[in-house]
Short mmCIF file of C-alpha atoms and ligand atoms in Angstrom, two decimals:
data_model
loop_
_atom_site.label_atom_id
_atom_site.label_comp_id
_atom_site.label_asym_id
_atom_site.label_seq_id
_atom_site.Cartn_x
_atom_site.Cartn_y
_atom_site.Cartn_z
CA UNK A 1 9.93 -4.02 -21.93
CA UNK A 2 8.04 -0.92 -20.87
CA UNK A 3 7.45 -0.22 -17.30
CA UNK A 4 4.99 1.20 -15.17
CA UNK A 5 7.35 2.81 -12.82
CA UNK A 6 10.51 3.98 -14.22
CA UNK A 7 12.04 6.53 -12.08
CA UNK A 8 14.08 7.42 -14.98
CA UNK A 9 16.79 9.57 -15.99
CA UNK A 10 16.25 12.57 -18.17
CA UNK A 11 13.72 15.24 -17.82
CA UNK A 12 10.60 13.24 -18.77
CA UNK A 13 8.24 12.44 -15.88
CA UNK A 14 8.06 8.75 -14.93
CA UNK A 15 4.60 7.14 -15.32
CA UNK A 16 4.24 6.61 -11.66
CA UNK A 17 4.78 10.41 -11.22
CA UNK A 18 2.13 11.14 -13.93
CA UNK A 19 -0.33 8.72 -12.29
CA UNK A 20 0.29 10.55 -8.89
CA UNK A 21 -0.43 13.87 -10.54
CA UNK A 22 -3.56 12.38 -12.22
CA UNK A 23 -4.69 11.18 -8.66
CA UNK A 24 -3.93 14.49 -6.89
CA UNK A 25 -5.52 16.58 -9.86
CA UNK A 26 -8.52 14.14 -9.62
CA UNK A 27 -8.94 14.75 -5.88
CA UNK A 28 -8.75 18.69 -6.24
CA UNK A 29 -11.11 18.77 -9.29
CA UNK A 30 -13.56 16.24 -7.64
CA UNK A 31 -13.77 18.32 -4.40
CA UNK A 32 -14.30 21.48 -6.42
CA UNK A 33 -17.02 19.91 -8.48
CA UNK A 34 -18.60 18.51 -5.40
CA UNK A 35 -18.81 21.97 -3.86
CA UNK A 36 -19.94 23.67 -6.99
CA UNK A 37 -23.10 21.50 -6.98
CA UNK A 38 -23.90 22.39 -10.62
CA UNK A 39 -26.41 19.92 -12.36
CA UNK A 40 -24.67 20.45 -15.67
CA UNK A 41 -21.23 19.38 -14.30
CA UNK A 42 -22.74 16.47 -12.44
CA UNK A 43 -24.59 15.19 -15.39
CA UNK A 44 -22.31 15.78 -18.18
CA UNK A 45 -18.85 16.08 -16.88
CA UNK A 46 -18.88 13.78 -13.83
CA UNK A 47 -21.57 11.37 -14.82
CA UNK A 48 -20.63 11.54 -18.46
CA UNK A 49 -17.02 12.26 -19.49
CA UNK A 50 -15.36 11.17 -16.27
CA UNK A 51 -17.42 8.15 -15.95
CA UNK A 52 -16.93 7.14 -19.44
CA UNK A 53 -13.08 7.56 -19.46
CA UNK A 54 -12.86 6.01 -15.95
CA UNK A 55 -14.87 2.93 -17.13
CA UNK A 56 -12.94 2.59 -20.45
CA UNK A 57 -9.72 2.39 -18.36
CA UNK A 58 -10.93 -0.05 -15.81
CA UNK A 59 -12.40 -2.10 -18.81
CA UNK A 60 -9.07 -1.95 -20.55
CA UNK A 61 -7.30 -3.19 -17.25
CA UNK A 62 -9.72 -6.08 -17.00
CA UNK A 63 -9.39 -6.98 -20.69
CA UNK A 64 -5.74 -7.77 -19.86
CA UNK A 65 -6.32 -9.87 -16.84
CA UNK A 66 -7.47 -13.27 -18.19
CA UNK A 67 -5.03 -13.63 -21.20
CA UNK A 68 -2.17 -12.32 -19.04
CA UNK A 69 -2.77 -14.71 -16.36
CA UNK A 70 -3.21 -17.64 -18.69
CA UNK A 71 0.09 -17.22 -20.54
CA UNK A 72 2.20 -16.08 -17.67
CA UNK A 73 0.84 -18.97 -15.72
CA UNK A 74 1.58 -21.34 -18.41
CA UNK A 75 5.11 -19.92 -18.81
CA UNK A 76 5.37 -20.20 -15.01
CA UNK A 77 4.31 -23.83 -14.74
CA UNK A 78 6.46 -24.80 -17.63
CA UNK A 79 9.30 -22.77 -16.55
CA UNK A 80 9.24 -24.30 -13.06
CA UNK A 81 9.82 -27.71 -14.60
CA UNK A 82 9.27 -29.52 -11.31
CA UNK A 83 5.70 -30.40 -10.15
CA UNK A 84 6.75 -30.82 -6.54
CA UNK A 85 7.99 -27.18 -6.51
CA UNK A 86 4.63 -26.12 -7.83
CA UNK A 87 2.92 -27.97 -4.99
CA UNK A 88 5.15 -26.33 -2.41
CA UNK A 89 4.53 -22.83 -3.77
CA UNK A 90 0.84 -23.50 -3.77
CA UNK A 91 0.90 -24.88 -0.19
CA UNK A 92 3.12 -22.08 1.17
CA UNK A 93 1.06 -19.29 -0.45
CA UNK A 94 -2.28 -20.69 0.60
CA UNK A 95 -1.08 -20.97 4.17
CA UNK A 96 0.49 -17.57 4.31
CA UNK A 97 -2.58 -15.89 2.67
CA UNK A 98 -4.90 -17.47 5.31
CA UNK A 99 -2.38 -16.55 8.14
CA UNK A 100 -2.01 -12.91 7.10
CA UNK A 101 -5.71 -12.41 6.66
CA UNK A 102 -6.41 -14.00 10.07
CA UNK A 103 -3.78 -11.90 11.71
CA UNK A 104 -5.23 -8.74 9.86
CA UNK A 105 -8.79 -9.16 11.27
CA UNK A 106 -7.61 -10.23 14.81
CA UNK A 107 -5.67 -7.06 15.19
CA UNK A 108 -8.28 -4.90 13.59
CA UNK A 109 -10.97 -6.26 16.03
CA UNK A 110 -8.70 -5.79 19.04
CA UNK A 111 -7.94 -2.15 17.89
CA UNK A 112 -11.67 -1.51 17.28
CA UNK A 113 -12.60 -2.87 20.75
CA UNK A 114 -9.98 -0.67 22.37
CA UNK A 115 -11.01 2.56 20.51
CA UNK A 116 -14.77 1.68 20.71
CA UNK A 117 -16.20 3.49 17.57
CA UNK A 118 -20.06 3.68 17.40
CA UNK A 119 -20.79 4.20 21.14
CA UNK A 120 -23.56 6.77 21.44
CA UNK A 121 -24.17 6.87 17.73
CA UNK A 122 -27.25 8.78 16.62
CA UNK A 123 -29.29 6.85 14.01
CA UNK A 124 -31.65 9.59 13.25
CA UNK A 125 -31.95 10.43 9.58
CA UNK A 126 -30.33 7.22 8.37
CA UNK A 127 -32.45 5.00 5.99
CA UNK A 128 -31.72 1.53 6.82
CA UNK A 129 -34.37 -0.34 4.80
CA UNK A 130 -33.67 -2.41 1.77
CA UNK A 131 -30.34 -4.17 2.71
CA UNK A 132 -30.48 -7.96 2.46
CA UNK A 133 -27.90 -10.47 3.59
CA UNK A 134 -25.71 -12.26 1.05
CA UNK A 135 -25.82 -16.02 1.01
CA UNK A 136 -22.80 -17.57 2.50
CA UNK A 137 -21.35 -20.35 0.35
CA UNK A 138 -20.20 -23.22 2.23
CA UNK A 139 -16.35 -23.96 2.41
CA UNK A 140 -17.16 -27.27 0.46
CA UNK A 141 -18.85 -25.54 -2.22
CA UNK A 142 -16.10 -22.93 -2.58
CA UNK A 143 -13.50 -25.75 -3.05
CA UNK A 144 -15.67 -27.78 -5.38
CA UNK A 145 -16.06 -24.76 -7.72
CA UNK A 146 -12.44 -24.39 -8.14
CA UNK A 147 -12.80 -27.33 -10.87
CA UNK A 148 -14.57 -25.74 -13.86
CA UNK A 149 -17.02 -27.80 -15.92
CA UNK A 150 -16.45 -25.64 -18.86
CA UNK A 151 -13.05 -23.83 -19.16
CA UNK A 152 -14.20 -21.50 -21.90
CA UNK A 153 -17.07 -20.28 -19.71
CA UNK A 154 -14.51 -19.78 -16.89
CA UNK A 155 -12.37 -17.85 -19.10
CA UNK A 156 -15.34 -15.83 -20.40
CA UNK A 157 -16.61 -15.03 -16.91
CA UNK A 158 -13.15 -14.32 -15.41
CA UNK A 159 -13.48 -17.10 -12.81
CA UNK A 160 -10.07 -16.68 -11.48
CA UNK A 161 -9.70 -19.80 -9.32
CA UNK A 162 -11.17 -21.93 -12.11
CA UNK A 163 -8.83 -20.28 -14.65
CA UNK A 164 -5.83 -20.84 -12.38
CA UNK A 165 -6.74 -24.57 -11.86
CA UNK A 166 -7.37 -25.30 -15.48
CA UNK A 167 -4.20 -23.57 -16.67
CA UNK A 168 -2.15 -25.38 -14.25
CA UNK A 169 -3.49 -28.71 -15.11
CA UNK A 170 -2.73 -27.82 -18.90
CA UNK A 171 0.69 -26.58 -17.95
CA UNK A 172 1.48 -29.84 -16.06
CA UNK A 173 0.20 -31.93 -18.93
CA UNK A 174 2.50 -29.92 -21.32
CA UNK A 175 5.36 -30.57 -18.95
CA UNK A 176 4.86 -34.23 -19.04
CA UNK A 177 4.87 -34.37 -22.70
CA UNK A 178 8.43 -33.21 -22.68
CA UNK A 179 9.86 -32.35 -26.10
CA UNK A 180 6.64 -32.41 -27.91
CA UNK A 181 5.72 -29.32 -26.11
CA UNK A 182 8.53 -27.29 -27.22
CA UNK A 183 6.68 -25.28 -29.81
CA UNK A 184 3.73 -24.79 -27.41
CA UNK A 185 6.10 -23.40 -24.79
CA UNK A 186 7.57 -21.02 -27.41
CA UNK A 187 4.07 -19.87 -28.41
CA UNK A 188 3.18 -19.27 -24.79
CA UNK A 189 6.41 -17.25 -24.18
CA UNK A 190 5.61 -15.14 -27.34
CA UNK A 191 1.94 -14.59 -26.12
CA UNK A 192 3.16 -13.65 -22.71
CA UNK A 193 5.58 -11.05 -24.22
CA UNK A 194 2.86 -9.82 -26.49
CA UNK A 195 0.47 -9.39 -23.55
CA UNK A 196 2.96 -7.51 -21.60
CA UNK A 197 3.38 -5.14 -24.64
CA UNK A 198 -0.51 -4.72 -24.51
CA UNK A 199 -0.12 -3.87 -20.77
CA UNK A 200 2.47 -1.26 -21.65
CA UNK A 201 -0.12 0.41 -24.26
CA UNK A 202 -2.99 0.37 -21.66
CA UNK A 203 -0.64 1.86 -19.04
CA UNK A 204 0.20 4.79 -21.22
CA UNK A 205 -3.39 5.96 -20.65
CA UNK A 206 -3.32 5.44 -16.94
CA UNK A 207 -2.84 8.99 -15.82
CA UNK A 208 -6.08 10.06 -17.57
CA UNK A 209 -7.94 7.09 -16.48
CA UNK A 210 -6.81 7.50 -12.87
CA UNK A 211 -7.73 11.31 -12.99
CA UNK A 212 -11.20 10.54 -14.20
CA UNK A 213 -11.86 7.72 -11.64
CA UNK A 214 -10.66 9.71 -8.65
CA UNK A 215 -12.28 12.89 -9.82
CA UNK A 216 -15.53 11.11 -10.26
CA UNK A 217 -15.46 9.47 -6.79
CA UNK A 218 -14.61 12.66 -5.04
CA UNK A 219 -17.25 14.75 -6.86
CA UNK A 220 -19.82 12.24 -5.83
CA UNK A 221 -18.74 11.74 -2.25
CA UNK A 222 -19.14 14.77 -0.32
CA UNK A 223 -16.89 15.28 2.63
CA UNK A 224 -20.14 15.57 4.77
CA UNK A 225 -20.77 11.86 4.34
CA UNK A 226 -17.86 11.14 6.69
CA UNK A 227 -18.92 13.33 9.60
CA UNK A 228 -21.45 10.93 11.16
CA UNK A 229 -19.22 7.92 10.79
CA UNK A 230 -15.86 9.72 11.46
CA UNK A 231 -15.14 7.26 14.48
CA UNK A 232 -15.54 4.31 12.11
CA UNK A 233 -13.55 5.85 9.40
CA UNK A 234 -10.60 6.85 11.61
CA UNK A 235 -10.38 3.39 13.39
CA UNK A 236 -10.61 1.64 10.07
CA UNK A 237 -8.01 3.75 8.27
CA UNK A 238 -5.75 3.31 11.41
CA UNK A 239 -6.22 -0.53 11.37
CA UNK A 240 -5.46 -0.64 7.64
CA UNK A 241 -2.25 1.52 8.03
CA UNK A 242 -1.16 -0.49 10.96
CA UNK A 243 -1.52 -3.80 8.92
CA UNK A 244 0.19 -2.14 5.84
CA UNK A 245 3.12 -0.44 7.49
CA UNK A 246 3.72 -2.61 10.67
CA UNK A 247 2.23 -6.08 10.56
CA UNK A 248 2.94 -6.91 6.90
CA UNK A 249 6.33 -5.34 6.87
CA UNK A 250 7.26 -7.25 10.18
CA UNK A 251 6.03 -10.51 8.52
CA UNK A 252 8.24 -9.73 5.47
CA UNK A 253 11.31 -8.92 7.48
CA UNK A 254 11.05 -11.81 9.99
CA UNK A 255 10.30 -14.49 7.42
CA UNK A 256 12.45 -13.34 4.49
CA UNK A 257 15.02 -10.71 5.71
CA UNK A 258 13.94 -8.54 2.82
CA UNK A 259 14.10 -4.78 3.43
CA UNK A 260 10.43 -3.42 3.98
CA UNK A 261 11.72 -0.06 2.77
CA UNK A 262 12.76 -1.39 -0.62
CA UNK A 263 9.61 -3.33 -0.86
CA UNK A 264 7.37 -0.36 -0.31
CA UNK A 265 9.20 1.57 -2.90
CA UNK A 266 8.82 -1.09 -5.51
CA UNK A 267 5.07 -2.02 -4.91
CA UNK A 268 4.00 1.62 -4.99
CA UNK A 269 2.72 1.59 -8.61
CA UNK A 270 0.40 -1.41 -7.89
CA UNK A 271 -0.83 0.37 -4.70
CA UNK A 272 -1.68 3.48 -6.83
CA UNK A 273 -3.75 1.40 -9.21
CA UNK A 274 -5.43 -0.55 -6.57
CA UNK A 275 -6.42 2.68 -4.89
CA UNK A 276 -7.74 4.13 -8.14
CA UNK A 277 -9.64 1.22 -9.36
CA UNK A 278 -10.63 -0.45 -5.98
CA UNK A 279 -10.27 -3.68 -7.76
CA UNK A 280 -7.50 -6.19 -6.94
CA UNK A 281 -8.36 -8.16 -10.09
CA UNK A 282 -7.90 -5.19 -12.29
CA UNK A 283 -4.62 -4.46 -10.70
CA UNK A 284 -3.15 -8.00 -11.37
CA UNK A 285 -1.12 -6.73 -14.55
CA UNK A 286 0.39 -4.11 -12.58
CA UNK A 287 1.01 -6.23 -9.34
CA UNK A 288 2.53 -8.91 -11.64
CA UNK A 289 4.91 -6.38 -13.09
CA UNK A 290 5.95 -4.78 -9.83
CA UNK A 291 6.85 -8.20 -8.25
CA UNK A 292 8.47 -9.58 -11.31
CA UNK A 293 10.48 -6.84 -12.95
CA UNK A 294 10.97 -4.44 -9.96
CA UNK A 295 11.36 -7.10 -7.14
CA UNK A 296 12.98 -9.85 -9.16
CA UNK A 297 10.46 -12.60 -8.08
CA UNK A 298 10.67 -15.25 -10.71
CA UNK A 299 7.66 -15.67 -12.97
CA UNK A 300 7.33 -19.33 -12.05
CA UNK A 301 6.18 -18.11 -8.57
CA UNK A 302 4.72 -14.73 -9.26
CA UNK A 303 2.44 -15.98 -12.20
CA UNK A 304 0.70 -18.19 -9.69
CA UNK A 305 0.77 -16.26 -6.39
CA UNK A 306 -0.37 -12.92 -7.78
CA UNK A 307 -3.67 -14.01 -9.39
CA UNK A 308 -4.21 -16.42 -6.63
CA UNK A 309 -3.78 -13.71 -4.02
CA UNK A 310 -5.89 -11.25 -5.72
CA UNK A 311 -8.71 -13.85 -5.58
CA UNK A 312 -8.38 -15.37 -2.17
CA UNK A 313 -6.27 -12.93 -0.09
CA UNK A 314 -8.17 -9.88 1.27
CA UNK A 315 -6.48 -8.62 4.32
CA UNK A 316 -7.84 -5.01 4.02
CA UNK A 317 -11.29 -6.39 3.39
CA UNK A 318 -11.21 -8.67 6.48
CA UNK A 319 -9.91 -5.51 8.43
CA UNK A 320 -13.04 -3.62 7.22
CA UNK A 321 -15.33 -6.41 8.18
CA UNK A 322 -13.78 -6.65 11.72
CA UNK A 323 -13.91 -2.90 12.37
CA UNK A 324 -17.48 -2.75 10.86
CA UNK A 325 -18.81 -5.47 13.01
CA UNK A 326 -17.25 -3.90 16.25
CA UNK A 327 -18.72 -0.54 15.17
CA UNK A 328 -22.30 -1.80 14.44
CA UNK A 329 -22.30 -3.89 17.54
CA UNK A 330 -21.52 -0.60 19.43
CA UNK A 331 -24.19 1.24 17.47
CA UNK A 332 -26.88 -1.28 18.27
CA UNK A 333 -25.58 -1.91 21.92
CA UNK A 334 -25.04 -5.56 21.27
CA UNK A 335 -22.35 -7.41 23.14
CA UNK A 336 -20.90 -9.99 20.77
CA UNK A 337 -18.55 -11.59 23.32
CA UNK A 338 -15.37 -13.43 22.62
CA UNK A 339 -17.23 -16.29 20.80
CA UNK A 340 -18.91 -13.79 18.53
CA UNK A 341 -15.52 -12.24 17.59
CA UNK A 342 -14.09 -15.49 16.98
CA UNK A 343 -16.86 -16.44 14.63
CA UNK A 344 -16.36 -13.00 12.76
CA UNK A 345 -12.52 -13.85 12.26
CA UNK A 346 -13.43 -17.30 10.92
CA UNK A 347 -16.16 -15.99 8.67
CA UNK A 348 -14.08 -13.24 7.36
CA UNK A 349 -11.11 -15.48 6.48
CA UNK A 350 -13.40 -17.83 4.78
CA UNK A 351 -15.34 -15.23 2.89
CA UNK A 352 -12.16 -13.83 1.56
CA UNK A 353 -11.33 -17.10 -0.08
CA UNK A 354 -14.62 -17.19 -2.08
CA UNK A 355 -14.84 -13.47 -2.90
CA UNK A 356 -13.53 -12.08 -6.17
CA UNK A 357 -11.36 -8.96 -5.99
CA UNK A 358 -13.81 -6.43 -7.51
CA UNK A 359 -15.11 -3.12 -6.08
CA UNK A 360 -17.56 -3.22 -3.27
CA UNK A 361 -17.69 -6.84 -2.75
CA UNK A 362 -16.33 -6.75 0.69
CA UNK A 363 -19.38 -4.85 1.84
CA UNK A 364 -21.71 -7.49 0.29
CA UNK A 365 -19.86 -10.10 2.26
CA UNK A 366 -20.01 -8.03 5.42
CA UNK A 367 -23.85 -8.83 5.31
CA UNK A 368 -22.91 -12.44 5.53
CA UNK A 369 -20.61 -11.93 8.56
CA UNK A 370 -23.23 -9.77 10.27
CA UNK A 371 -26.08 -12.12 9.98
CA UNK A 372 -23.90 -15.02 11.28
CA UNK A 373 -23.39 -13.14 14.49
CA UNK A 374 -26.87 -11.86 14.75
CA UNK A 375 -26.22 -8.24 14.08
CA UNK A 376 -28.85 -6.29 12.09
CA UNK A 377 -27.70 -6.19 8.44
CA UNK A 378 -29.55 -2.89 7.89
CA UNK A 379 -26.66 -1.43 9.80
CA UNK A 380 -24.61 -1.47 6.55
CA UNK A 381 -26.54 1.58 5.30
CA UNK A 382 -24.66 3.56 7.96
CA UNK A 383 -21.36 2.97 6.39
CA UNK A 384 -22.47 2.70 2.89
CA UNK A 385 -21.73 6.31 2.05
CA UNK A 386 -18.11 5.92 2.90
CA UNK A 387 -17.52 2.60 1.46
CA UNK A 388 -16.07 3.48 -1.88
CA UNK A 389 -13.19 5.47 -0.36
CA UNK A 390 -12.58 2.81 2.18
CA UNK A 391 -12.58 0.16 -0.59
CA UNK A 392 -9.86 2.05 -2.36
CA UNK A 393 -7.61 1.92 0.62
CA UNK A 394 -8.39 -1.61 1.63
CA UNK A 395 -7.75 -2.69 -2.02
CA UNK A 396 -4.30 -1.14 -1.80
CA UNK A 397 -3.78 -3.10 1.30
CA UNK A 398 -5.12 -6.31 -0.33
CA UNK A 399 -2.60 -6.29 -3.12
CA UNK A 400 0.27 -5.35 -0.89
CA UNK A 401 -0.50 -8.50 1.22
CA UNK A 402 -0.34 -10.50 -2.23
CA UNK A 403 3.09 -9.03 -3.05
CA UNK A 404 4.42 -9.64 0.51
CA UNK A 405 3.55 -13.32 0.30
CA UNK A 406 4.92 -13.58 -3.29
CA UNK A 407 8.14 -12.17 -2.07
CA UNK A 408 8.34 -14.36 0.95
CA UNK A 409 7.48 -17.47 -1.18
CA UNK A 410 9.88 -16.62 -3.94
CA UNK A 411 12.73 -15.82 -1.49
CA UNK A 412 12.09 -19.13 0.43
CA UNK A 413 12.32 -21.21 -2.94
CA UNK A 414 15.43 -19.35 -4.12
CA UNK A 415 13.38 -17.76 -6.85
CA UNK A 416 14.01 -14.15 -6.02
CA UNK A 417 16.77 -12.31 -7.58
CA UNK A 418 18.21 -10.12 -4.76
CA UNK A 419 20.33 -8.15 -7.23
CA UNK A 420 17.04 -6.95 -8.92
CA UNK A 421 15.23 -6.52 -5.55
CA UNK A 422 18.01 -4.27 -4.26
CA UNK A 423 18.61 -2.34 -7.52
CA UNK A 424 16.42 0.93 -7.16
CA UNK A 425 16.29 1.11 -11.01
CA UNK A 426 15.31 -2.46 -11.76
CA UNK A 427 12.64 -2.70 -14.26
CA UNK A 428 12.62 0.97 -15.04
CA UNK A 429 12.50 1.21 -18.69
CA UNK A 430 10.93 4.14 -20.52
CA UNK A 431 7.36 2.93 -20.53
CA UNK A 432 6.58 5.48 -23.28
CA UNK A 433 8.68 3.76 -25.83
CA UNK A 434 6.13 1.76 -27.61
CA UNK A 435 8.13 1.30 -30.65
CA UNK A 436 9.01 -2.28 -31.53
CA UNK A 437 12.49 -3.07 -30.42
CA UNK A 438 14.58 -4.84 -33.24
CA UNK A 439 15.16 -8.13 -31.23
CA UNK A 440 11.42 -8.39 -30.62
CA UNK A 441 10.61 -7.52 -34.22
CA UNK A 442 12.97 -10.42 -35.34
CA UNK A 443 11.20 -12.83 -32.99
CA UNK A 444 7.81 -11.57 -34.07
CA UNK A 445 8.64 -12.04 -37.96
CA UNK A 446 9.82 -15.56 -37.21
CA UNK A 447 6.79 -16.48 -35.08
CA UNK A 448 4.30 -14.89 -37.47
CA UNK A 449 5.75 -16.18 -40.73
CA UNK A 450 7.58 -19.32 -40.03
CA UNK A 451 7.72 -20.31 -43.59
CA UNK A 452 9.69 -17.08 -44.51
CA UNK A 453 11.99 -17.56 -41.65
CA UNK A 454 14.63 -19.84 -43.17
N1 LIG B 1 -12.33 -4.10 -3.70
C1 LIG B 1 -11.67 -5.04 -3.01
C2 LIG B 1 -10.71 -5.79 -3.80
O1 LIG B 1 -10.77 -5.80 -5.03
C3 LIG B 1 -12.66 -6.15 -2.35
C4 LIG B 1 -13.48 -5.53 -1.35
O2 LIG B 1 -13.23 -5.28 -0.18
O3 LIG B 1 -14.61 -4.96 -1.74
O4 LIG B 1 -9.68 -6.34 -3.27
#
């Protein structure tokens, strides 16, 4: 199967290297275009061509998510073969997701209180009108909505928790039917394989898509946006990196004994995609492949924990909400006190359960956190300008958290192939080879024309 990250032998550049080049090229071109300030470039190249190609690429990634999750989860549930194991994987990953998010925001708030960004901030020239608070769904509502009334509409709307729930129920039903489900299981295996091939086709366009997305962001976001909120940005980036490189890696090492170094190498492609798209959801296909093929986490675990994590686990988003709350409290000279900060932690953890992994949603949820602790939500306007770039970094942190929990849970269940994890070349296949391999062709012919297959 083609891969997103082969480091490959031969003189050809790996796809990851090409994506990196696209990203760096995008930053350079974006910054140049931003400084040129040409209306033609802004309207036709940045707002036209770059916006179109970038959107096509993100759309293509999103187009993969629902079918990929359905078939890989069905294969996972049927492959696990044991409903108790499924329950354990669900329980462990849910607990770990809540735990890592709570740790993330607690550390972020502490760091922000120590650094104290926003003290003596000058509000002159900032338009804070027109920001309204998001409605906070209750925890009960969030849980009740996991059960879809109409699975087709859940699929159509990409309601990830509902899709996961429904697919698992169908998978369990198929398991209990035993032998009668044999051809259904084979069909799912085939569809899963087919979807992986579609992923490979989309990935071949990734360097161009990433280039356009990044160039557009940097062309639109002038560097001067950062100056007034530089204290916020540096505290936030510091807290995100602290969580990414220290906290998560410590949790990984202590609970599973796996090497953080190897882990970081293998998750890099997913981090690049998360950074470029600012969407955990759109990154699901890449995260799945990284943990599955590069790290050796069995599909029976990964097919569940990855989409589940992309939906409920948002460490980076919680960190942003913690730092932003402290920053805005300082700007407005309001002392939240220890009770206020505990409320922020609880709210952010709950908010991350009910929030989909799409761009910018963390900021919307921040309005809910702010109104809960009595801070003026108009304050959001102050950090709005820099949020896209912060979103890109926090999304990379979000999906890294998903992969850490996947690795821990898979290892604890004996579902992580250490030989694959420790092999630097695991999963490195020439991703540009989109020709049909003979074995797959054979299977395809059999599946598509069973009457001819005798
Ligand atoms: N963009 C983030 C994600 O997809 C969510 C957010 O913080 O806005 O994970």
